[in-house]
XYZ file of C-alpha atoms in Angstrom:
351
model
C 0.000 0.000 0.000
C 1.029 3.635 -0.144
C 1.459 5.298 3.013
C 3.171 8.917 4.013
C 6.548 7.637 6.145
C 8.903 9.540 7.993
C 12.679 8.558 7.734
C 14.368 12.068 9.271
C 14.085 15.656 9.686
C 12.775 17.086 6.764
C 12.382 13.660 5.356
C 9.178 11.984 4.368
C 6.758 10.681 1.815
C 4.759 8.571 -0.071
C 6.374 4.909 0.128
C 5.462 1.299 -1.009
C 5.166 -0.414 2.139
C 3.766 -3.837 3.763
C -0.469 -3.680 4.178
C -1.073 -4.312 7.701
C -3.375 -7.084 8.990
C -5.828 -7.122 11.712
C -4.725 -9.392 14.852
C -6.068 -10.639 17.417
C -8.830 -7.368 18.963
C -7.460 -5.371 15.927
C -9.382 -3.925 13.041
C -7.715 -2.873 9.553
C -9.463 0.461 7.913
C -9.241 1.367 3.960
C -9.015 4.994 5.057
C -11.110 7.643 3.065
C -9.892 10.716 4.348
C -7.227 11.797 6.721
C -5.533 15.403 7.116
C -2.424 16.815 8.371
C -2.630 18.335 12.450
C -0.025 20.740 13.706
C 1.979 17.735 15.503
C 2.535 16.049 12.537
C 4.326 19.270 11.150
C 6.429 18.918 14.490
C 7.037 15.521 13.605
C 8.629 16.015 10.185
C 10.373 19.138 11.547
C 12.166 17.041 14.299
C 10.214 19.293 16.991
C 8.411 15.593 18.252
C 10.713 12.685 18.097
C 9.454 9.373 16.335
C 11.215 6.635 15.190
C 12.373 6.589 11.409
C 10.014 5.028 9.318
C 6.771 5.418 11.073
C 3.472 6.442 8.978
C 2.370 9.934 9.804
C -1.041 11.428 11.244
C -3.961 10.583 13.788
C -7.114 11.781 12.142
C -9.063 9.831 9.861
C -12.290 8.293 8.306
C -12.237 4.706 6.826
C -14.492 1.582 5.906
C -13.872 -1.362 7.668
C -11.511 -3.997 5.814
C -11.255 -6.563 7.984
C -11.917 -7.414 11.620
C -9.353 -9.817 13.879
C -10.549 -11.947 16.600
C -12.846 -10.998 19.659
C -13.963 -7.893 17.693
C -17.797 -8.247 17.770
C -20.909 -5.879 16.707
C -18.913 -4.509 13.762
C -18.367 -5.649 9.682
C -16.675 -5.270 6.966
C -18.052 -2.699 4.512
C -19.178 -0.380 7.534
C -18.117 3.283 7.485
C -16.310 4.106 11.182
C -14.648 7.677 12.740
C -11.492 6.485 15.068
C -10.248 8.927 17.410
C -6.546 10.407 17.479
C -6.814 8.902 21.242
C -6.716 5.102 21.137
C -7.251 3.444 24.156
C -7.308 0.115 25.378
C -10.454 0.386 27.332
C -9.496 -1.970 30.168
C -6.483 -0.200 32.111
C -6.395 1.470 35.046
C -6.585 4.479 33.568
C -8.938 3.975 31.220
C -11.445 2.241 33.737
C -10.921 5.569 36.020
C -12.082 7.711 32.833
C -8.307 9.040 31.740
C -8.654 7.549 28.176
C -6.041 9.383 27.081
C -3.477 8.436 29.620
C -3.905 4.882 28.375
C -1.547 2.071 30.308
C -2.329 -0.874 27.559
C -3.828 -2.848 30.108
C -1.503 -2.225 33.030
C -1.989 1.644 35.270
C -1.672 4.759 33.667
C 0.843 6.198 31.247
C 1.684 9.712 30.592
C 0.258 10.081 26.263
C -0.358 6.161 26.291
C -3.585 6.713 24.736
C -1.859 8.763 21.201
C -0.715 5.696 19.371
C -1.690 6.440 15.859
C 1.349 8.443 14.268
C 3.129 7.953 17.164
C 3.952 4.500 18.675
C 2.307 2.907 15.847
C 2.048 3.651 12.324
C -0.323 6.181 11.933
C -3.451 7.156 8.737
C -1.688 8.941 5.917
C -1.837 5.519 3.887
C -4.537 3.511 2.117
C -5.289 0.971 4.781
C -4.505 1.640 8.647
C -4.637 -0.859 12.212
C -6.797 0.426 14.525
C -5.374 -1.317 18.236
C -7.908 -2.342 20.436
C -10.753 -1.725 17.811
C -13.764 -3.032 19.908
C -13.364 0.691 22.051
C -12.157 2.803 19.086
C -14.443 2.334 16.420
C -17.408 4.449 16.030
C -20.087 3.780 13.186
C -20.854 6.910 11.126
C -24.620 7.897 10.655
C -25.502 6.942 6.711
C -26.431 10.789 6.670
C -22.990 12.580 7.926
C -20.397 12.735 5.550
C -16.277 11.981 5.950
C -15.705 15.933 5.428
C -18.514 16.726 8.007
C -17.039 14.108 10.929
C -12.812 14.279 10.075
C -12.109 17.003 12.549
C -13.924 15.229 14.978
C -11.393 12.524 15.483
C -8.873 15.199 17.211
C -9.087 19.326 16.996
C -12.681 19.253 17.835
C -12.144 16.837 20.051
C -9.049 18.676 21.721
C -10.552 22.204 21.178
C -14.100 21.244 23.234
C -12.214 19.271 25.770
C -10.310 22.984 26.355
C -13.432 24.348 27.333
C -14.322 21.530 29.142
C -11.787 20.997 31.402
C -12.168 24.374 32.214
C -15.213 23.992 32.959
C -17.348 27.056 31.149
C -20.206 27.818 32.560
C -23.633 29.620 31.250
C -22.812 33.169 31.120
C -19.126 33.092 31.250
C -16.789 34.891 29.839
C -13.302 33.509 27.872
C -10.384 34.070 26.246
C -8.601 31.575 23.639
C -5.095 32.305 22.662
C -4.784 31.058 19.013
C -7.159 30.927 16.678
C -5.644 28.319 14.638
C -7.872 24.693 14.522
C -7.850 23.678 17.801
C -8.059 27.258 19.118
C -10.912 27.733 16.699
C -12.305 25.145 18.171
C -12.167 25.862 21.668
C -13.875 28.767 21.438
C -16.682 26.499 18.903
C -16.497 24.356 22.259
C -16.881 27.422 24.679
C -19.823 29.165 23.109
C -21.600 25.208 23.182
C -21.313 25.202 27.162
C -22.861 28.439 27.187
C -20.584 31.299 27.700
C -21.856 34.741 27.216
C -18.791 36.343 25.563
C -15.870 34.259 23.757
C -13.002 36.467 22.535
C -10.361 35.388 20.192
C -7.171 36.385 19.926
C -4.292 35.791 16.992
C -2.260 37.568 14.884
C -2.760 35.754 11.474
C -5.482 37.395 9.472
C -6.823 34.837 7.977
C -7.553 32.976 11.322
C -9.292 35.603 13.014
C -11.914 36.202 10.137
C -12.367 32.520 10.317
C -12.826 33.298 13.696
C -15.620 35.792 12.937
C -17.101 33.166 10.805
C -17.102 30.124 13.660
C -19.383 32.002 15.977
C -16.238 34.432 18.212
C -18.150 37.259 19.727
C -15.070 39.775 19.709
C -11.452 39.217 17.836
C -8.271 40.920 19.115
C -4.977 40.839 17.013
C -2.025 41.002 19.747
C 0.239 43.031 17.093
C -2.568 46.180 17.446
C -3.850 46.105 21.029
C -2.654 45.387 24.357
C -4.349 42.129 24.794
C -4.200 41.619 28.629
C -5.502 45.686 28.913
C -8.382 44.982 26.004
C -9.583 41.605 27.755
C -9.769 43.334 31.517
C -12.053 46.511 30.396
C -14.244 43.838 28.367
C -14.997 41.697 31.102
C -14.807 44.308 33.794
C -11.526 42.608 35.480
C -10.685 39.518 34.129
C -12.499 36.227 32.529
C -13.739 32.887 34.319
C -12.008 30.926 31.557
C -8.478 31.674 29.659
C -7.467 28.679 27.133
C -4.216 28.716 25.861
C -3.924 27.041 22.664
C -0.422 27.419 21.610
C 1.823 26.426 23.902
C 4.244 29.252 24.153
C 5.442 30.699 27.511
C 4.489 34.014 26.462
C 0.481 33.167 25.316
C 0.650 30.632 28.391
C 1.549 33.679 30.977
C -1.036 36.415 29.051
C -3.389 33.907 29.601
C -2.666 33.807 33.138
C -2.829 37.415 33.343
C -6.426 37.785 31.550
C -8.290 35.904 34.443
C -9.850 37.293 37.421
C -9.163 36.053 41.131
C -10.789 32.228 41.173
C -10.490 31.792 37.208
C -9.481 29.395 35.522
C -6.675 28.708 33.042
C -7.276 25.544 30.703
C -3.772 24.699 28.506
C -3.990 22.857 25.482
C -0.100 23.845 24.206
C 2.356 21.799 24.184
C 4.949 23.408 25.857
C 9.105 23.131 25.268
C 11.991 24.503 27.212
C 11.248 26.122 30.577
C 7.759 27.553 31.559
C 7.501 30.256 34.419
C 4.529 31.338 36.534
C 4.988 35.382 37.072
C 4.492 36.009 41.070
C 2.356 38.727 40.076
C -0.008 37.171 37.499
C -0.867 34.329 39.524
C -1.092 36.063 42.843
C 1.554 34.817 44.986
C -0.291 31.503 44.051
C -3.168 32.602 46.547
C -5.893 33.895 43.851
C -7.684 30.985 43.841
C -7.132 30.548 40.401
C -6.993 26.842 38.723
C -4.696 25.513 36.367
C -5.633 22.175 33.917
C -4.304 20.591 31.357
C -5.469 18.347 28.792
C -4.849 15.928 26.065
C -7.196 14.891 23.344
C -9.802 12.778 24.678
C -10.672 9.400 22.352
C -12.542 5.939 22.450
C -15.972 5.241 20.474
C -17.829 7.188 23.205
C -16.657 10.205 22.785
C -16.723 9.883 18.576
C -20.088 8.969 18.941
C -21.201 11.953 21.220
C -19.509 14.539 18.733
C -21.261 13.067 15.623
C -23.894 13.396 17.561
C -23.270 17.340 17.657
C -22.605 17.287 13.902
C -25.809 15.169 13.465
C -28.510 17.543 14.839
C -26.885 20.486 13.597
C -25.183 22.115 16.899
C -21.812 22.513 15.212
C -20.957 22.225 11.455
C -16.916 21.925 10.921
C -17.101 21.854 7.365
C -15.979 25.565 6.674
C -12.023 24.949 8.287
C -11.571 22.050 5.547
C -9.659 24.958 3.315
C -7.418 22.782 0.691
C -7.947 18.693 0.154
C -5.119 16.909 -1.636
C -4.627 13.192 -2.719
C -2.271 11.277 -1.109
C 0.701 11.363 -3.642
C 0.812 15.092 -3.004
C 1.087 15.045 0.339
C 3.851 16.652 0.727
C 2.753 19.557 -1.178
C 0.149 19.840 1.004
C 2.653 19.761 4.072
C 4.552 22.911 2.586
C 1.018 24.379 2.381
C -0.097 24.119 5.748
C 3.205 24.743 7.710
C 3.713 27.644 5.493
C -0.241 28.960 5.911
C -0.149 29.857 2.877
C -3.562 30.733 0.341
C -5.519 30.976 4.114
C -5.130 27.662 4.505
C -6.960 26.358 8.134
C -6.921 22.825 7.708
C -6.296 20.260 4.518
C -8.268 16.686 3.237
C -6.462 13.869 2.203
C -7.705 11.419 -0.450
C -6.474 8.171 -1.289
């Protein structure tokens, strides 16, 4: 089959390589469509270390190929949304509802649930093994689409569980740093739990008029205004809710800075290098504030609750699909998106 496979910084692309088969609890996918996330840029950019020839990316659509043994209620020819997060289902960490902090059947383990494109070869390639299939696949309604239910599998996913974690209440009011897809998508996931005001803020152009577009009731670029300044006199002090969607020291301390005494900061960056609480910003450490962090929750539950969403028409997706591709031109459409060029938000992937 052809799949997209990393052998080095800088170094990847569409290869001949073995077809997997479907062991014992496994399930092999023809995928449909896949697209490229913002960690598999760090990937190919040495930013994320993986082992040389592993198959890129963690979001995809597929039709069932064939099913290995113990994997019941499922057959071949069905149309199924796996999650970025693939867990086992039967840990201690998945039993305790931490998913995504998977231990493969033993406690917990810090990312054990991100497999795809990680640990294991991952969905940019005509056929992909889905691990512990009877908890990770989720049947697609015959009336959603693969373009309307892709994002689901991790930047929705990610981007509600920001506002989630953080716990958004009806009538708050929040700030996302980054506006890019899973910032986007936080604030999507913010103004769904209710909150009253949702501000955006980024510096790309092209994200915050998507921003507009999604729903965000008030867009600040940081290179024209003084964000933390702008965000206080809106919301008479400081938000309940600041997501940071990042990961940079600097968007991870203005966030800090934006909320009021008791607020909460919810951090979906992935953060590098050294990251510093200011004294000032967080009070001493005796505001009251809270600070959570989160990685993209998976399983067939949580697929099925966010078709759900898509299904009765609370959130459509559809519009951040900017650019699709086929799979031999992947790598143009890597240069694309980690260049942002033409507006680009997010990119499809064909067989």
């Amino acid at each position: 089959m052809r799949a997209n496979v990393f052998r080095g910084v800088n170094q990847f692309g569409i290869e001949e390589v073995e077809r997997p088969k479907a062991g014992p609890g496994e399930a092999v996918v023809r995928m449909t469509l896949t697209t490229i996330c913002g960690t598999d840029l760090h990937i190919v950019r040495g930013e994320y270390p993986v082992k040389p020839g592993l198959v890129i990316g963690h979001e995809f659509v597929g039709v069932i190929e064939e099913l290995g043994a113990g994997v019941e209620g499922y057959r071949a020819g069905q149309r199924v949304l796996v999650g970025a997060i693939t867990p086992c289902g039967q840990c201690g960490a998945c039993l305790s509802g931490l998913l995504s902090q998977c231990g493969h059947g033993g406690g917990h383990e810090a990312l054990g649930g991100w497999r795809l494109g990680n640990t294991l070869n991952g969905v940019q390639a005509e056929y992909v093994r889905v691990p512990s299939a009877q908890a990770n696949l989720a049947p697609i309604p015959d009336e959603l689409t693969d373009e309307q239910v892709v994002l689901l599998a991790d930047i929705a996913s990610t981007g509600f569980s920001g506002a989630e974690s953080g716990k958004v209440r009806i009538g708050d009011s929040v700030v996302v740093f980054a506006q890019g897809p899973i910032g986007l998508c936080a604030s999507i996931g913010a103004r769904l739990m209710g909150a009253a005001l949702v501000i955006g803020v980024d510096g790309d152009e092209n994200r915050l008029k998507m921003a507009h577009r999604m729903g965000v009731d008030v867009v600040l670029d940081y290179r024209q205004v003084d964000v933390v300044r702008e965000v206080k006199q809106l919301t008479r002090g400081g938000v309940d809710v600041a997501i940071e969607a990042l990961g940079t020291p600097g968007t991870f301390e203005n966030a800090l800075r934006c909320l009021r005494p008791g607020g909460t900061l919810s951090s979906l960056g992935v953060y590098s290098g050294k990251l510093e609480l200011p004294h000032d910003a967080f009070a001493a450490g005796l505001g009251d504030h809270h600070v959570v962090t989160t990685l993209c929750p998976g399983g067939k539950e949580r697929m099925r609750r966010l078709m759900e969403m898509v299904r009765t028409r609370r959130v459509d997706l559809t519009p951040l699909i900017t650019h699709r591709f086929r799979l031999d031109d992947i790598q143009n459409a890597y240069a694309l998106f980690g260049e942002r060029r033409d507006g680009v938000i997010k990119v499809a992937i064909r067989p």
